[in-house]
Amino acid sequence: MLARKARLPDADAIHGLIRSLSYDGTLLPRSPAEIYENIRDFTVVETEEGKFLGCGALHLYGPHLAEIRSIAVSEESMHQGAGGHLIEALLEEAESHSVPCVCLFTRIPGFFQRFGFEQVDRTALPDKIYKDCANCPRLNACDEFAMARGALPATAVLGPVRVKEHLVPLQV
Ligand SMILES: CC(C)(COP(=O)(O)OP(=O)(O)OC[C@H]1O[C@@H](n2cnc3c(N)ncnc32)[C@H](O)[C@@H]1OP(=O)(O)O)[C@@H](O)C(=O)NCCC(=O)NCCS
């Protein structure tokens, strides 16, 4: 099993896996266009023979913060270490960019605790809130845990000016 940066020919497999896990809200849906555009964020894990097992993405907000997103392993490949392999590869990537804090939002905090992630108050991650939560229908009924690894950011690059005018004020 090996983890490597995704390339455009991986986009269909990535899209299919994410779509299969987004009907019930396990993952945020990602359109093919969004995956193509952000393909350089993605890492895939595959067998020695090149069979696709899963994917994950690292989104860079800036020198202060990165986010692990879209972590998924195909059902028949779970519990064999692929998920852990992905997280370690994405954390190494964050480290290669010298990003001191990696965050994620999840319903399964237990899986991420063993990699050093701790639950945090979501208001400590304003960039994430303005990127995704502000446009999310579950803004005020979110069932995900905010988690972070490393020093929480003291700064943010996104802000209220980017929130669409018709949205309700943030109450997080
Ligand atoms: C979470 C996920 C990526 C783990 O992938 P994986 O390849 O099975 O992970 P690993 O084999 O490296 O580790 C498995 C271990 O992680 C932990 N784990 C796995 N799923 C878990 C969950 N839902 N809750 C808590 N711990 C979990 C268990 O300790 C498990 O050990 P076990 O195999 O002895 O049961 C995979 O289950 C998945 O794709 N789930 C659906 C998508 C999802 O929920 N993604 C996270 C969104 S934030």
PDB file of C-alpha atoms and ligand atoms in Angstrom:
ATOM      1  CA  MET A   1       0.000   0.000   0.000  1.00  0.00           C
ATOM      2  CA  LEU A   2       1.325   3.452  -0.838  1.00  0.00           C
ATOM      3  CA  ALA A   3       0.132   7.034  -0.641  1.00  0.00           C
ATOM      4  CA  ARG A   4       0.921   9.463  -3.461  1.00  0.00           C
ATOM      5  CA  LYS A   5      -0.275  12.823  -4.718  1.00  0.00           C
ATOM      6  CA  ALA A   6      -3.357  12.503  -6.919  1.00  0.00           C
ATOM      7  CA  ARG A   7      -3.289  13.207 -10.652  1.00  0.00           C
ATOM      8  CA  LEU A   8      -6.161  14.106 -12.967  1.00  0.00           C
ATOM      9  CA  PRO A   9      -6.786  10.477 -14.042  1.00  0.00           C
ATOM     10  CA  ASP A  10      -7.609   9.736 -10.356  1.00  0.00           C
ATOM     11  CA  ALA A  11     -10.449  12.289 -10.340  1.00  0.00           C
ATOM     12  CA  ASP A  12     -13.223   9.881 -11.379  1.00  0.00           C
ATOM     13  CA  ALA A  13     -12.348   7.379  -8.647  1.00  0.00           C
ATOM     14  CA  ILE A  14     -12.120  10.193  -6.087  1.00  0.00           C
ATOM     15  CA  HIS A  15     -15.463  11.634  -7.182  1.00  0.00           C
ATOM     16  CA  GLY A  16     -17.181   8.235  -7.108  1.00  0.00           C
ATOM     17  CA  LEU A  17     -15.965   7.451  -3.604  1.00  0.00           C
ATOM     18  CA  ILE A  18     -16.835  10.871  -2.178  1.00  0.00           C
ATOM     19  CA  ARG A  19     -20.270  10.793  -3.835  1.00  0.00           C
ATOM     20  CA  SER A  20     -20.999   7.352  -2.327  1.00  0.00           C
ATOM     21  CA  LEU A  21     -20.336   8.803   1.140  1.00  0.00           C
ATOM     22  CA  SER A  22     -22.086  12.150   0.760  1.00  0.00           C
ATOM     23  CA  TYR A  23     -25.749  11.071   0.528  1.00  0.00           C
ATOM     24  CA  ASP A  24     -26.042  10.789   4.320  1.00  0.00           C
ATOM     25  CA  GLY A  25     -23.774  13.755   5.101  1.00  0.00           C
ATOM     26  CA  THR A  26     -20.730  11.634   6.019  1.00  0.00           C
ATOM     27  CA  LEU A  27     -18.697  13.723   3.564  1.00  0.00           C
ATOM     28  CA  LEU A  28     -19.359  17.094   1.947  1.00  0.00           C
ATOM     29  CA  PRO A  29     -20.311  16.507  -1.702  1.00  0.00           C
ATOM     30  CA  ARG A  30     -17.676  17.567  -4.241  1.00  0.00           C
ATOM     31  CA  SER A  31     -18.576  18.094  -7.901  1.00  0.00           C
ATOM     32  CA  PRO A  32     -16.285  16.740 -10.652  1.00  0.00           C
ATOM     33  CA  ALA A  33     -15.338  20.340 -11.487  1.00  0.00           C
ATOM     34  CA  GLU A  34     -14.367  21.003  -7.886  1.00  0.00           C
ATOM     35  CA  ILE A  35     -12.241  17.861  -7.800  1.00  0.00           C
ATOM     36  CA  TYR A  36     -10.503  18.685 -11.087  1.00  0.00           C
ATOM     37  CA  GLU A  37      -9.781  22.227  -9.905  1.00  0.00           C
ATOM     38  CA  ASN A  38      -8.435  21.052  -6.557  1.00  0.00           C
ATOM     39  CA  ILE A  39      -6.779  17.828  -7.699  1.00  0.00           C
ATOM     40  CA  ARG A  40      -3.426  19.045  -6.327  1.00  0.00           C
ATOM     41  CA  ASP A  41      -4.971  19.060  -2.820  1.00  0.00           C
ATOM     42  CA  PHE A  42      -5.666  15.329  -3.040  1.00  0.00           C
ATOM     43  CA  THR A  43      -3.599  12.338  -2.015  1.00  0.00           C
ATOM     44  CA  VAL A  44      -4.642   8.816  -2.952  1.00  0.00           C
ATOM     45  CA  VAL A  45      -3.712   5.523  -1.387  1.00  0.00           C
ATOM     46  CA  GLU A  46      -3.442   2.467  -3.596  1.00  0.00           C
ATOM     47  CA  THR A  47      -2.160  -1.092  -3.634  1.00  0.00           C
ATOM     48  CA  GLU A  48       1.272  -1.985  -5.022  1.00  0.00           C
ATOM     49  CA  GLU A  49      -0.615  -2.989  -8.187  1.00  0.00           C
ATOM     50  CA  GLY A  50      -2.189   0.464  -8.453  1.00  0.00           C
ATOM     51  CA  LYS A  51      -5.707  -0.376  -7.244  1.00  0.00           C
ATOM     52  CA  PHE A  52      -7.393   2.722  -5.790  1.00  0.00           C
ATOM     53  CA  LEU A  53      -8.215   2.295  -2.084  1.00  0.00           C
ATOM     54  CA  GLY A  54      -9.046   5.782  -0.868  1.00  0.00           C
ATOM     55  CA  CYS A  55      -8.354   9.490  -0.895  1.00  0.00           C
ATOM     56  CA  GLY A  56      -7.981  12.560   1.253  1.00  0.00           C
ATOM     57  CA  ALA A  57      -7.233  16.233   0.701  1.00  0.00           C
ATOM     58  CA  LEU A  58      -5.196  18.933   2.377  1.00  0.00           C
ATOM     59  CA  HIS A  59      -6.556  22.430   1.892  1.00  0.00           C
ATOM     60  CA  LEU A  60      -4.111  25.253   2.613  1.00  0.00           C
ATOM     61  CA  TYR A  61      -5.670  28.400   4.039  1.00  0.00           C
ATOM     62  CA  GLY A  62      -2.300  30.044   4.482  1.00  0.00           C
ATOM     63  CA  PRO A  63       0.909  29.818   6.532  1.00  0.00           C
ATOM     64  CA  HIS A  64      -1.217  29.608   9.715  1.00  0.00           C
ATOM     65  CA  LEU A  65      -3.691  26.811   8.907  1.00  0.00           C
ATOM     66  CA  ALA A  66      -4.441  23.768   6.772  1.00  0.00           C
ATOM     67  CA  GLU A  67      -7.458  21.472   6.789  1.00  0.00           C
ATOM     68  CA  ILE A  68      -7.786  17.753   6.159  1.00  0.00           C
ATOM     69  CA  ARG A  69     -10.905  17.119   4.053  1.00  0.00           C
ATOM     70  CA  SER A  70     -12.635  14.352   2.114  1.00  0.00           C
ATOM     71  CA  ILE A  71     -10.941  11.443   3.876  1.00  0.00           C
ATOM     72  CA  ALA A  72     -12.455   8.229   2.548  1.00  0.00           C
ATOM     73  CA  VAL A  73     -11.550   4.599   2.047  1.00  0.00           C
ATOM     74  CA  SER A  74     -13.636   2.251  -0.099  1.00  0.00           C
ATOM     75  CA  GLU A  75     -15.795  -0.048   1.975  1.00  0.00           C
ATOM     76  CA  GLU A  76     -14.033  -3.265   0.967  1.00  0.00           C
ATOM     77  CA  SER A  77     -10.631  -1.764   1.861  1.00  0.00           C
ATOM     78  CA  MET A  78     -11.430  -0.418   5.334  1.00  0.00           C
ATOM     79  CA  HIS A  79      -9.629  -1.603   8.507  1.00  0.00           C
ATOM     80  CA  GLN A  80      -6.385  -2.374   6.665  1.00  0.00           C
ATOM     81  CA  GLY A  81      -4.508   0.800   7.482  1.00  0.00           C
ATOM     82  CA  ALA A  82      -5.364   2.880   4.386  1.00  0.00           C
ATOM     83  CA  GLY A  83      -7.082   5.637   6.377  1.00  0.00           C
ATOM     84  CA  GLY A  84      -4.115   5.961   8.728  1.00  0.00           C
ATOM     85  CA  HIS A  85      -1.731   6.009   5.771  1.00  0.00           C
ATOM     86  CA  LEU A  86      -3.653   8.911   4.247  1.00  0.00           C
ATOM     87  CA  ILE A  87      -3.675  10.959   7.443  1.00  0.00           C
ATOM     88  CA  GLU A  88       0.067  10.492   7.921  1.00  0.00           C
ATOM     89  CA  ALA A  89       0.771  11.521   4.316  1.00  0.00           C
ATOM     90  CA  LEU A  90      -1.410  14.643   4.642  1.00  0.00           C
ATOM     91  CA  LEU A  91       0.230  15.605   7.935  1.00  0.00           C
ATOM     92  CA  GLU A  92       3.654  15.233   6.312  1.00  0.00           C
ATOM     93  CA  GLU A  93       2.474  17.465   3.482  1.00  0.00           C
ATOM     94  CA  ALA A  94       1.307  20.125   5.986  1.00  0.00           C
ATOM     95  CA  GLU A  95       4.690  19.878   7.694  1.00  0.00           C
ATOM     96  CA  SER A  96       6.479  20.312   4.356  1.00  0.00           C
ATOM     97  CA  HIS A  97       4.642  23.639   4.028  1.00  0.00           C
ATOM     98  CA  SER A  98       5.615  24.551   7.642  1.00  0.00           C
ATOM     99  CA  VAL A  99       1.939  24.927   8.573  1.00  0.00           C
ATOM    100  CA  PRO A 100       1.742  24.765  12.384  1.00  0.00           C
ATOM    101  CA  CYS A 101      -1.967  23.890  12.713  1.00  0.00           C
ATOM    102  CA  VAL A 102      -4.055  21.300  10.867  1.00  0.00           C
ATOM    103  CA  CYS A 103      -7.803  21.232  11.497  1.00  0.00           C
ATOM    104  CA  LEU A 104     -10.713  19.059  10.430  1.00  0.00           C
ATOM    105  CA  PHE A 105     -14.435  18.672  11.084  1.00  0.00           C
ATOM    106  CA  THR A 106     -15.728  15.171  11.706  1.00  0.00           C
ATOM    107  CA  ARG A 107     -18.432  13.010  13.211  1.00  0.00           C
ATOM    108  CA  ILE A 108     -15.842  10.384  14.208  1.00  0.00           C
ATOM    109  CA  PRO A 109     -13.372  12.163  16.484  1.00  0.00           C
ATOM    110  CA  GLY A 110     -12.126   8.832  17.856  1.00  0.00           C
ATOM    111  CA  PHE A 111     -10.464   7.972  14.549  1.00  0.00           C
ATOM    112  CA  PHE A 112      -8.457  11.205  14.506  1.00  0.00           C
ATOM    113  CA  GLN A 113      -7.415  11.308  18.176  1.00  0.00           C
ATOM    114  CA  ARG A 114      -4.687   8.736  17.643  1.00  0.00           C
ATOM    115  CA  PHE A 115      -2.987  11.133  15.211  1.00  0.00           C
ATOM    116  CA  GLY A 116      -2.819  13.890  17.830  1.00  0.00           C
ATOM    117  CA  PHE A 117      -6.018  15.778  16.944  1.00  0.00           C
ATOM    118  CA  GLU A 118      -7.963  17.281  19.848  1.00  0.00           C
ATOM    119  CA  GLN A 119     -11.458  18.693  19.982  1.00  0.00           C
ATOM    120  CA  VAL A 120     -11.528  22.492  19.880  1.00  0.00           C
ATOM    121  CA  ASP A 121     -14.162  25.209  19.900  1.00  0.00           C
ATOM    122  CA  ARG A 122     -15.066  25.891  16.263  1.00  0.00           C
ATOM    123  CA  THR A 123     -14.828  29.645  16.830  1.00  0.00           C
ATOM    124  CA  ALA A 124     -11.059  29.115  17.045  1.00  0.00           C
ATOM    125  CA  LEU A 125     -11.133  28.318  13.300  1.00  0.00           C
ATOM    126  CA  PRO A 126     -12.764  31.359  11.644  1.00  0.00           C
ATOM    127  CA  ASP A 127     -11.304  30.567   8.216  1.00  0.00           C
ATOM    128  CA  LYS A 128     -13.085  27.204   8.170  1.00  0.00           C
ATOM    129  CA  ILE A 129     -16.319  28.817   9.311  1.00  0.00           C
ATOM    130  CA  TYR A 130     -16.236  31.417   6.564  1.00  0.00           C
ATOM    131  CA  LYS A 131     -15.140  28.959   3.884  1.00  0.00           C
ATOM    132  CA  ASP A 132     -17.728  26.220   4.488  1.00  0.00           C
ATOM    133  CA  CYS A 133     -19.955  26.660   7.545  1.00  0.00           C
ATOM    134  CA  ALA A 134     -21.329  30.059   6.515  1.00  0.00           C
ATOM    135  CA  ASN A 135     -22.815  28.473   3.378  1.00  0.00           C
ATOM    136  CA  CYS A 136     -23.945  25.248   5.055  1.00  0.00           C
ATOM    137  CA  PRO A 137     -27.654  24.550   5.690  1.00  0.00           C
ATOM    138  CA  ARG A 138     -26.644  22.938   8.990  1.00  0.00           C
ATOM    139  CA  LEU A 139     -24.859  26.090  10.182  1.00  0.00           C
ATOM    140  CA  ASN A 140     -26.789  26.225  13.449  1.00  0.00           C
ATOM    141  CA  ALA A 141     -27.433  22.497  13.769  1.00  0.00           C
ATOM    142  CA  CYS A 142     -23.996  21.095  13.085  1.00  0.00           C
ATOM    143  CA  ASP A 143     -23.290  17.604  14.434  1.00  0.00           C
ATOM    144  CA  GLU A 144     -19.586  17.614  13.585  1.00  0.00           C
ATOM    145  CA  PHE A 145     -16.710  18.012  16.019  1.00  0.00           C
ATOM    146  CA  ALA A 146     -14.068  20.621  15.263  1.00  0.00           C
ATOM    147  CA  MET A 147     -10.596  19.180  15.806  1.00  0.00           C
ATOM    148  CA  ALA A 148      -7.105  20.589  15.499  1.00  0.00           C
ATOM    149  CA  ARG A 149      -3.511  19.460  15.843  1.00  0.00           C
ATOM    150  CA  GLY A 150      -0.884  22.038  16.722  1.00  0.00           C
ATOM    151  CA  ALA A 151      -1.046  25.635  17.855  1.00  0.00           C
ATOM    152  CA  LEU A 152      -4.418  27.215  17.083  1.00  0.00           C
ATOM    153  CA  PRO A 153      -4.141  30.057  14.556  1.00  0.00           C
ATOM    154  CA  ALA A 154      -3.897  33.585  15.917  1.00  0.00           C
ATOM    155  CA  THR A 155      -4.921  35.020  12.554  1.00  0.00           C
ATOM    156  CA  ALA A 156      -7.382  34.429   9.719  1.00  0.00           C
ATOM    157  CA  VAL A 157      -7.487  35.309   6.036  1.00  0.00           C
ATOM    158  CA  LEU A 158     -11.210  34.939   5.337  1.00  0.00           C
ATOM    159  CA  GLY A 159     -13.833  37.166   6.901  1.00  0.00           C
ATOM    160  CA  PRO A 160     -17.401  38.404   7.058  1.00  0.00           C
ATOM    161  CA  VAL A 161     -17.037  40.402   3.855  1.00  0.00           C
ATOM    162  CA  ARG A 162     -17.036  37.093   2.024  1.00  0.00           C
ATOM    163  CA  VAL A 163     -20.326  35.923   3.548  1.00  0.00           C
ATOM    164  CA  LYS A 164     -23.225  36.250   1.131  1.00  0.00           C
ATOM    165  CA  GLU A 165     -25.532  39.085   2.158  1.00  0.00           C
ATOM    166  CA  HIS A 166     -28.668  36.969   2.363  1.00  0.00           C
ATOM    167  CA  LEU A 167     -27.226  34.602   4.963  1.00  0.00           C
ATOM    168  CA  VAL A 168     -28.241  34.819   8.587  1.00  0.00           C
ATOM    169  CA  PRO A 169     -25.571  36.232  10.902  1.00  0.00           C
ATOM    170  CA  LEU A 170     -23.139  33.664  12.198  1.00  0.00           C
ATOM    171  CA  GLN A 171     -24.079  32.193  15.578  1.00  0.00           C
ATOM    172  CA  VAL A 172     -21.359  29.694  16.394  1.00  0.00           C
TER     173      VAL A 172
HETATM  174  C1  LIG B   1     -12.683   6.692   8.681  1.00  0.00           C
HETATM  175  C2  LIG B   1     -12.002   5.879   7.588  1.00  0.00           C
HETATM  176  C3  LIG B   1     -11.302   6.810   6.608  1.00  0.00           C
HETATM  177  C4  LIG B   1     -10.970   4.945   8.227  1.00  0.00           C
HETATM  178  O1  LIG B   1     -10.304   4.246   7.190  1.00  0.00           O
HETATM  179  P1  LIG B   1      -9.597   2.832   7.469  1.00  0.00           P
HETATM  180  O2  LIG B   1      -8.771   2.528   6.288  1.00  0.00           O
HETATM  181  O3  LIG B   1     -10.606   1.836   7.873  1.00  0.00           O
HETATM  182  O4  LIG B   1      -8.678   3.215   8.712  1.00  0.00           O
HETATM  183  P2  LIG B   1      -7.475   2.362   9.329  1.00  0.00           P
HETATM  184  O5  LIG B   1      -7.523   0.962   8.808  1.00  0.00           O
HETATM  185  O6  LIG B   1      -6.218   3.141   9.155  1.00  0.00           O
HETATM  186  O7  LIG B   1      -7.823   2.404  10.870  1.00  0.00           O
HETATM  187  C5  LIG B   1      -8.915   1.652  11.336  1.00  0.00           C
HETATM  188  C6  LIG B   1      -9.091   2.024  12.790  1.00  0.00           C
HETATM  189  O8  LIG B   1      -9.544   3.365  12.869  1.00  0.00           O
HETATM  190  C7  LIG B   1     -10.509   3.466  13.896  1.00  0.00           C
HETATM  191  N1  LIG B   1     -11.779   3.816  13.247  1.00  0.00           N
HETATM  192  C8  LIG B   1     -12.209   3.514  12.005  1.00  0.00           C
HETATM  193  N2  LIG B   1     -13.418   4.034  11.776  1.00  0.00           N
HETATM  194  C9  LIG B   1     -13.767   4.649  12.918  1.00  0.00           C
HETATM  195  C10 LIG B   1     -14.913   5.347  13.325  1.00  0.00           C
HETATM  196  N3  LIG B   1     -15.973   5.499  12.510  1.00  0.00           N
HETATM  197  N4  LIG B   1     -14.931   5.858  14.571  1.00  0.00           N
HETATM  198  C11 LIG B   1     -13.882   5.717  15.404  1.00  0.00           C
HETATM  199  N5  LIG B   1     -12.758   5.036  15.073  1.00  0.00           N
HETATM  200  C12 LIG B   1     -12.721   4.516  13.845  1.00  0.00           C
HETATM  201  C13 LIG B   1     -10.622   2.112  14.557  1.00  0.00           C
HETATM  202  O9  LIG B   1      -9.706   2.097  15.631  1.00  0.00           O
HETATM  203  C14 LIG B   1     -10.152   1.178  13.460  1.00  0.00           C
HETATM  204  O10 LIG B   1      -9.557   0.036  14.020  1.00  0.00           O
HETATM  205  P3  LIG B   1     -10.086  -1.415  13.565  1.00  0.00           P
HETATM  206  O11 LIG B   1      -9.741  -1.549  12.117  1.00  0.00           O
HETATM  207  O12 LIG B   1      -9.344  -2.342  14.457  1.00  0.00           O
HETATM  208  O13 LIG B   1     -11.570  -1.387  13.786  1.00  0.00           O
HETATM  209  C15 LIG B   1     -13.019   4.978   6.823  1.00  0.00           C
HETATM  210  O14 LIG B   1     -13.737   4.222   7.778  1.00  0.00           O
HETATM  211  C16 LIG B   1     -13.998   5.754   5.978  1.00  0.00           C
HETATM  212  O15 LIG B   1     -13.740   6.022   4.808  1.00  0.00           O
HETATM  213  N6  LIG B   1     -15.159   6.087   6.549  1.00  0.00           N
HETATM  214  C17 LIG B   1     -16.209   6.771   5.819  1.00  0.00           C
HETATM  215  C18 LIG B   1     -15.826   8.216   5.502  1.00  0.00           C
HETATM  216  C19 LIG B   1     -15.575   9.015   6.774  1.00  0.00           C
HETATM  217  O16 LIG B   1     -16.275   8.900   7.764  1.00  0.00           O
HETATM  218  N7  LIG B   1     -14.523   9.862   6.681  1.00  0.00           N
HETATM  219  C20 LIG B   1     -14.170  10.754   7.751  1.00  0.00           C
HETATM  220  C21 LIG B   1     -14.878  12.025   7.546  1.00  0.00           C
HETATM  221  S1  LIG B   1     -14.214  13.298   8.585  1.00  0.00           S
END
